[in-house]
mmCIF file of C-alpha atoms in Angstrom:
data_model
loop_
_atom_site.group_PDB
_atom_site.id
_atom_site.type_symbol
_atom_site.label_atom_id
_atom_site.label_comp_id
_atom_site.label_asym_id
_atom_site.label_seq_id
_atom_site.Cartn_x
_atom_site.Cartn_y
_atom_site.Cartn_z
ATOM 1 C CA UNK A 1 125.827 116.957 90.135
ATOM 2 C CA UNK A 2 126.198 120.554 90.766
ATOM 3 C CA UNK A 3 125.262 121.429 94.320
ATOM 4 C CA UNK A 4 123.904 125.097 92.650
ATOM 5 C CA UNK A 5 121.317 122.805 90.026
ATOM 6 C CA UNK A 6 117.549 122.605 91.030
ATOM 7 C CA UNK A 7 116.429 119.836 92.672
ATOM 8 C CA UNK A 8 112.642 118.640 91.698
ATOM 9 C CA UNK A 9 111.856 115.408 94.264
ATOM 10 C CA UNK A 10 110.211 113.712 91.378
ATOM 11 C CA UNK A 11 111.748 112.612 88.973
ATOM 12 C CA UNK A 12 111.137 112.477 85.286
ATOM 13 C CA UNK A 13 114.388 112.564 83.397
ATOM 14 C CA UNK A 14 115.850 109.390 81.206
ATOM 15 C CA UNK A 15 118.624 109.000 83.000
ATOM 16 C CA UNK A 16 118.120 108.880 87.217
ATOM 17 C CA UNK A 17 120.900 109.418 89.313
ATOM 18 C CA UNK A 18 120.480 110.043 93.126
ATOM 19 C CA UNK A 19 120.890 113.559 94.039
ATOM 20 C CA UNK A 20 122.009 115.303 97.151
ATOM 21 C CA UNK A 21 121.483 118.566 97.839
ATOM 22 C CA UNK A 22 123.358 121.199 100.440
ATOM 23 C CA UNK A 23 124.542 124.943 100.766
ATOM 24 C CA UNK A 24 127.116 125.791 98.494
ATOM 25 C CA UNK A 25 129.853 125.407 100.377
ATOM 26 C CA UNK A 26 128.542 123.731 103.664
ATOM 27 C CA UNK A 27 130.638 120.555 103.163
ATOM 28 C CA UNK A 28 134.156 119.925 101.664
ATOM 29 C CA UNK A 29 134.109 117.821 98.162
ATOM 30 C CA UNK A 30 135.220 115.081 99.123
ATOM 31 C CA UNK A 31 132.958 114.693 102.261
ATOM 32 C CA UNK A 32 129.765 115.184 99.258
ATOM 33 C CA UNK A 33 131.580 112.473 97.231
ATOM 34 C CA UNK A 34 131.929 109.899 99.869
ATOM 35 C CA UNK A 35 127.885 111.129 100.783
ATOM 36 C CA UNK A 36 126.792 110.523 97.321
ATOM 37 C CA UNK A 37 128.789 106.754 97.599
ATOM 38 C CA UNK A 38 126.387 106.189 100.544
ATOM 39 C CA UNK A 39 123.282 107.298 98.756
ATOM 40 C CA UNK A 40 124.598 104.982 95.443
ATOM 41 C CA UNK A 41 125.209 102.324 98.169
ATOM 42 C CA UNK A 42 121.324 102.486 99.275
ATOM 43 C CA UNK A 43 120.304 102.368 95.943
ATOM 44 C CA UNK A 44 122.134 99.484 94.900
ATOM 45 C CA UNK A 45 120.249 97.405 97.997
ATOM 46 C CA UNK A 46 116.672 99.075 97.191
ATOM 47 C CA UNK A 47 117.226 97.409 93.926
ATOM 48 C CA UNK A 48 118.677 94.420 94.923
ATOM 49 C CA UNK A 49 115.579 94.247 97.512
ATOM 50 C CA UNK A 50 113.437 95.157 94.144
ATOM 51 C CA UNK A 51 114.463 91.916 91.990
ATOM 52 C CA UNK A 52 114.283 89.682 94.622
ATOM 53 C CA UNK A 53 110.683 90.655 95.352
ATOM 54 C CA UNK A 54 110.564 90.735 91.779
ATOM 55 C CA UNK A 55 111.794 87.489 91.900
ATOM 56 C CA UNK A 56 108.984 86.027 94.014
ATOM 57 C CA UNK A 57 106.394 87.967 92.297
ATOM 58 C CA UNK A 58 107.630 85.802 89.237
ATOM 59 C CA UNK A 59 107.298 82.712 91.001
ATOM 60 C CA UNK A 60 104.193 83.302 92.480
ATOM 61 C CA UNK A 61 102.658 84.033 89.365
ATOM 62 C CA UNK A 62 104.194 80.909 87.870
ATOM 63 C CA UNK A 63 103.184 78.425 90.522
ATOM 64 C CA UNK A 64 99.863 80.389 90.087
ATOM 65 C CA UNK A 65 99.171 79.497 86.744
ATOM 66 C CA UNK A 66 100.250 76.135 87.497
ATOM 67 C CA UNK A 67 98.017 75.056 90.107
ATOM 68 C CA UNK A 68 95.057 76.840 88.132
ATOM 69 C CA UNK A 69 95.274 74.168 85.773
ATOM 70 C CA UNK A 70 95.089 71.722 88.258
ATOM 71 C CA UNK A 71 92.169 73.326 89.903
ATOM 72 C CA UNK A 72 90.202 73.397 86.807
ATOM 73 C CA UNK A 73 91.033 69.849 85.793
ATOM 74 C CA UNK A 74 89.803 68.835 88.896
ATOM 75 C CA UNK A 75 86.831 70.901 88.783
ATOM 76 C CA UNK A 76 85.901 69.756 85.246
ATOM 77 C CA UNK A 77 86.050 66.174 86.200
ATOM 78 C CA UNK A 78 83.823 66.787 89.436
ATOM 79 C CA UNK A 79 81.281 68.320 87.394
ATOM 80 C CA UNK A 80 81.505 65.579 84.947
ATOM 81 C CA UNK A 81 80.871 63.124 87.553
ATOM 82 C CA UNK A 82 77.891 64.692 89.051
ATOM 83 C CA UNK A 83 76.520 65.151 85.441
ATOM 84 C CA UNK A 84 76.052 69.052 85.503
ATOM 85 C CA UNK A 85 78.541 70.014 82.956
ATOM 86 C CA UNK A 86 76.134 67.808 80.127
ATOM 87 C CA UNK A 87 79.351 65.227 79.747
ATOM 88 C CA UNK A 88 80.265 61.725 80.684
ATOM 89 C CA UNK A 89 83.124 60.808 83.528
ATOM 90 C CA UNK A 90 84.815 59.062 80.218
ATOM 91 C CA UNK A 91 84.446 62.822 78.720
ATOM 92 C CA UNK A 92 86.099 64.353 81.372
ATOM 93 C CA UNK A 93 88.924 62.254 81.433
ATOM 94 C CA UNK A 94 89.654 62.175 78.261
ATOM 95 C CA UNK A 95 88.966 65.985 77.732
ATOM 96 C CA UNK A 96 90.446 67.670 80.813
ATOM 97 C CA UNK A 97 92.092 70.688 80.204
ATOM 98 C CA UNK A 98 90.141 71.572 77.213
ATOM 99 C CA UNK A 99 87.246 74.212 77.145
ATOM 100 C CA UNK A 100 86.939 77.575 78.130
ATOM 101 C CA UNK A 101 88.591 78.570 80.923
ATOM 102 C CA UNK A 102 86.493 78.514 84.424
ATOM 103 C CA UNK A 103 85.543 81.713 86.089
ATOM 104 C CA UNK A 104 86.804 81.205 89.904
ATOM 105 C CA UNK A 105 83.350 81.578 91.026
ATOM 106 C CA UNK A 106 82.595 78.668 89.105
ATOM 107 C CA UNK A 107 85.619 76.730 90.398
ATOM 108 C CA UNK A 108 84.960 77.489 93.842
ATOM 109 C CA UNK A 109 80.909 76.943 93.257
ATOM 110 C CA UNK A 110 82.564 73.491 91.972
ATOM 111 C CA UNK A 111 85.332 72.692 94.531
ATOM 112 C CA UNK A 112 83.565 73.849 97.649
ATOM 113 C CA UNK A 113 82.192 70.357 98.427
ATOM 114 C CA UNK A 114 85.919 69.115 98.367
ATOM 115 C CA UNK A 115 88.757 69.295 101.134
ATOM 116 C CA UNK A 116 91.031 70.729 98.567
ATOM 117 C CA UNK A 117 94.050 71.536 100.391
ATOM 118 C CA UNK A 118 97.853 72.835 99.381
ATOM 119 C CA UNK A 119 100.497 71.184 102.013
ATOM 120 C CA UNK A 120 104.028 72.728 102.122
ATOM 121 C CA UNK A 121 106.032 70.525 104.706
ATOM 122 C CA UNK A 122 105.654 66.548 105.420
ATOM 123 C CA UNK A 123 102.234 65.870 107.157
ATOM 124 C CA UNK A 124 101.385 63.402 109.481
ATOM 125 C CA UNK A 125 98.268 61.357 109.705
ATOM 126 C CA UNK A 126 97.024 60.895 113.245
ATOM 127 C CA UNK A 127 93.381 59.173 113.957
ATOM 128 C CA UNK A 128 92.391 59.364 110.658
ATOM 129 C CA UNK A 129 93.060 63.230 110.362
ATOM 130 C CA UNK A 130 96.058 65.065 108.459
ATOM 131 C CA UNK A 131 97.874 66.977 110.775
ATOM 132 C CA UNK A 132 99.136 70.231 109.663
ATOM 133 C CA UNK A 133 103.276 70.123 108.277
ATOM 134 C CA UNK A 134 104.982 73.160 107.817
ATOM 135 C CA UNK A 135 102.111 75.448 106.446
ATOM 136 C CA UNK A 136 98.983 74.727 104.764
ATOM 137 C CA UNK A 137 96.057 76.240 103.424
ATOM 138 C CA UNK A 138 92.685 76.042 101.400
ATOM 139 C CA UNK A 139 93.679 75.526 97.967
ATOM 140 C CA UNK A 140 91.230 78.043 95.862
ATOM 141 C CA UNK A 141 92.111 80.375 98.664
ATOM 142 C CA UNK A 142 96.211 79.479 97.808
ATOM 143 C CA UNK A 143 95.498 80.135 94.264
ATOM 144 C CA UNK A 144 93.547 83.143 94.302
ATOM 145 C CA UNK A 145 96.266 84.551 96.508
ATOM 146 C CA UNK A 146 98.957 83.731 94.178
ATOM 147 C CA UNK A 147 97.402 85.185 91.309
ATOM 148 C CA UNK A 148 97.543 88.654 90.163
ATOM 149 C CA UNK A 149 95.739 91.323 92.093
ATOM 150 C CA UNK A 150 96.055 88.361 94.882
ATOM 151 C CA UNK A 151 96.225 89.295 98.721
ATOM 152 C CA UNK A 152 100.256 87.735 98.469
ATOM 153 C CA UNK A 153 100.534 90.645 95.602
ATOM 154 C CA UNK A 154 99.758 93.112 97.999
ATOM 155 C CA UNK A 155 101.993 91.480 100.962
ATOM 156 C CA UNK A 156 105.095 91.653 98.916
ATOM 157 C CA UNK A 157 104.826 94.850 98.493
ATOM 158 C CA UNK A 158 103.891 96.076 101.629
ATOM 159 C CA UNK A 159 107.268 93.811 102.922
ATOM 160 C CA UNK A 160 109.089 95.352 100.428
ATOM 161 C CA UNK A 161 108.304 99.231 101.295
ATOM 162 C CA UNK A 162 108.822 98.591 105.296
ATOM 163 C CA UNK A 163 112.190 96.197 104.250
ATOM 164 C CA UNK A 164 113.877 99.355 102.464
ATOM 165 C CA UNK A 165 112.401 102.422 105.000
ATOM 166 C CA UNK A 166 113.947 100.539 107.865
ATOM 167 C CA UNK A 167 117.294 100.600 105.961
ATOM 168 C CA UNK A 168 116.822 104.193 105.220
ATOM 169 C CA UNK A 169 115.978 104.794 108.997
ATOM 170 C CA UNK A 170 118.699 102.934 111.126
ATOM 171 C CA UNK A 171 121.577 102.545 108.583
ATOM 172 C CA UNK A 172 122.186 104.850 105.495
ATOM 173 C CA UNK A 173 120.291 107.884 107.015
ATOM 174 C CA UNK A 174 123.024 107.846 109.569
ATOM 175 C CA UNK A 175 125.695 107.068 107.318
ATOM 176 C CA UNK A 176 124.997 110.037 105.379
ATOM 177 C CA UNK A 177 125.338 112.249 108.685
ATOM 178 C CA UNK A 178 128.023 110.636 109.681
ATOM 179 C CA UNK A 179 130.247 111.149 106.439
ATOM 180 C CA UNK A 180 129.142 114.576 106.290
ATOM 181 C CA UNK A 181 129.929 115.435 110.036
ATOM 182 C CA UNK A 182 126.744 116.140 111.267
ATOM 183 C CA UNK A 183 125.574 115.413 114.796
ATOM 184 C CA UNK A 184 122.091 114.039 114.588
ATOM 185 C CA UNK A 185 120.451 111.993 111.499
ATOM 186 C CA UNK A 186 117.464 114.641 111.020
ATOM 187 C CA UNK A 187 119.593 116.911 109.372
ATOM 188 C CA UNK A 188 119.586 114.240 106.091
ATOM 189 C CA UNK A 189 115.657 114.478 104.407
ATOM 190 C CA UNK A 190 113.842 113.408 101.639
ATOM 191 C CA UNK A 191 110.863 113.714 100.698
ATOM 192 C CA UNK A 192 110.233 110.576 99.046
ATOM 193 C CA UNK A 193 111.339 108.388 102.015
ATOM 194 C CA UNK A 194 109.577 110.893 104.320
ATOM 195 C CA UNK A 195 106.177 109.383 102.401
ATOM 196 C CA UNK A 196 108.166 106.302 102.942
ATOM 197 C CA UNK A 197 108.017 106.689 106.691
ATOM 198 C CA UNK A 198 103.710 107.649 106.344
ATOM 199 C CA UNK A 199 103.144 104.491 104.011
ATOM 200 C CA UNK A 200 104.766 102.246 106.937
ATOM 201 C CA UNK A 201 103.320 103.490 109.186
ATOM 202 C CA UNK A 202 99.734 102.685 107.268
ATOM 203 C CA UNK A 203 101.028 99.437 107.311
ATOM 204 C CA UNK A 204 102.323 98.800 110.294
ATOM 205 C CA UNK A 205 100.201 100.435 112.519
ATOM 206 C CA UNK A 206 97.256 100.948 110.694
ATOM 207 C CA UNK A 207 96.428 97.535 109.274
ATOM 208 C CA UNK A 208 96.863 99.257 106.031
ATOM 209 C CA UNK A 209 94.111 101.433 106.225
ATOM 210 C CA UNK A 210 94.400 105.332 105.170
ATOM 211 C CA UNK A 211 92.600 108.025 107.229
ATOM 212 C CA UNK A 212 91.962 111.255 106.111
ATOM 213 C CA UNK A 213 94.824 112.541 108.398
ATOM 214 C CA UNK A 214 97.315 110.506 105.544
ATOM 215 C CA UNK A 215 99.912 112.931 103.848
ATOM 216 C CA UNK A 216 102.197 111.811 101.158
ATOM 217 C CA UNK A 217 102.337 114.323 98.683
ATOM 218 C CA UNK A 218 105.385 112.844 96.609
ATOM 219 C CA UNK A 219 103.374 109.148 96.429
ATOM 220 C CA UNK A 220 100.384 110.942 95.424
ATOM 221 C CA UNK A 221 102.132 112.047 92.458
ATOM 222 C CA UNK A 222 103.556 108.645 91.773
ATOM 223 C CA UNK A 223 100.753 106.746 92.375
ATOM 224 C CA UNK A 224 97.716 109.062 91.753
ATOM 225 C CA UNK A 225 95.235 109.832 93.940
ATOM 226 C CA UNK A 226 95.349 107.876 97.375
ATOM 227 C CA UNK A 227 91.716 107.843 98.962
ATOM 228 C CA UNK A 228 90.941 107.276 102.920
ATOM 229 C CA UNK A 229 90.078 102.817 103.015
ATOM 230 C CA UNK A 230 92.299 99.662 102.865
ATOM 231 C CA UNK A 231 94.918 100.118 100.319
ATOM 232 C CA UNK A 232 96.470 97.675 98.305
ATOM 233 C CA UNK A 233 99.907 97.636 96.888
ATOM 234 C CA UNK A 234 100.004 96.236 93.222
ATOM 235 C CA UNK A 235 103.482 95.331 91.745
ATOM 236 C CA UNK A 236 103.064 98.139 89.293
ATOM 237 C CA UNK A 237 102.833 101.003 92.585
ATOM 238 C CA UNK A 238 106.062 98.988 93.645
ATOM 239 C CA UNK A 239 107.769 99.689 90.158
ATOM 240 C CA UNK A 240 106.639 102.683 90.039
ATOM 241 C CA UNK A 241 108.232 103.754 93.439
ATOM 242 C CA UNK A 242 111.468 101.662 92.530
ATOM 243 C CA UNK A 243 111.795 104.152 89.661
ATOM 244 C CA UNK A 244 111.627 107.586 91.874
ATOM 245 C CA UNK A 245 114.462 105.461 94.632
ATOM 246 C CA UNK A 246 116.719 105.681 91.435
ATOM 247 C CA UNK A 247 116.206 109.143 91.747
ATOM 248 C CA UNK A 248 116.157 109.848 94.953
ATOM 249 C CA UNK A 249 117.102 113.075 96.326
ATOM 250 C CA UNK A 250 118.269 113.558 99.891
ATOM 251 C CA UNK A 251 118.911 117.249 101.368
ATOM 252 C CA UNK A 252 121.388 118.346 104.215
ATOM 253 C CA UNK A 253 122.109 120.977 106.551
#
């Protein structure tokens, strides 16, 4: 790209290409060529970090919809047994799955009575009592958290944004600098991963709660409007901030 072209942080072309921008003339040619290979380099990993959280958004979803079905089988059946859903046990059984679907206040209203619980890991019994394998957890509570606009949703994301600012931070913010001959790594900005380094920091240090004192103008323009209170990254935010990384424009000097 021409290093005399206007640079806009956000992007809204077709076609994204990361963009670095300098003083005409403050670094040889090939120096910005082997800089712009580092930049390409960075966004080859954000987007291989991208589909693999993509990837376990997929699953999750799957496994999701999976279990539902098992949750509301068994909930049918348990109120067919207790005689509040107006059918027979023979009913149930021969009728499970069928129906509108359950709200999950009714399948927790119906499941609550039962020790429902999702195992991951061999478990042990010990005086009459499973003991805990690898992980486990409440079932509904696994479910719900699978699902979309589940709490997992939001913890993928969150992993995903701190995953690809560290990388920024320690390796190809440096690189850049180093490639280009400058002394210190603050001479290589951008705005996007400078909202970057304010969204962490929500999240890391702030339980992933905004204050007032929160500034990240660029994110606020890809996400809309960010008000003070917990907030909650949806897979769509994540897309939506993969799409501006494509982008991404990085100044020096």
């Amino acid at each position: 790209m021409d290093e005399n072209d206007a640079f806009e942080p956000y992007w809204s072309g077709d076609h994204p290409c990361v963009r670095l921008r300098y003083a005409p003339g403050a670094f040889p040619s090939e120096d910005v060529e082997k800089a712009l290979e580092v930049l390409e380099d960075f966004r080859a990993e954000c987007q291989k970090a991208y589909l693999a959280f993509n990837g376990m958004t997929n699953g999750r979803l799957t496994i999701s919809a999976n279990l539902e079905r098992i949750l509301e089988n068994a909930a049918r059946h348990m109120e067919a047994l207790d005689g509040s859903s107006g059918s027979s046990p023979a009913a149930a059984a021969s009728g499970i799955g069928n129906g509108p679907p359950f709200s999950r206040e009714r399948r927790k209203g119906t499941l609550s009575s039962v020790p429902t619980h999702y195992l991951k890991g061999q478990g042990q019994v010990a005086a009459g009592k499973r003991v805990l394998g690898t992980a486990g957890m409440n079932m509904v509570e696994f479910v719900d958290s699978l699902a979309k606009g589940g709490e997992f949703e939001d913890w993928h994301n969150k992993a995903f944004v701190v995953m690809l600012y560290q990388r920024w931070e320690e390796w190809y913010r440096y690189r850049i600098a180093q490639t280009l001959g400058l002394e210190k790594k603050n001479k290589v900005r951008s705005a996007l991963m400078g909202d970057m380094k304010e969204l962490r920091h929500v999240i890391i240090h702030d339980n992933g709660v905004v204050t007032k004192r929160f500034s990240a103008p660029l994110l606020t323009r890809i996400w809309g409007a960010i008000p003070p209170g917990f907030l909650f990254i949806t897979d769509d935010m994540a897309t939506a901030m993969m799409k501006q990384l494509n982008a991404v424009l990085v100044e020096v000097g």
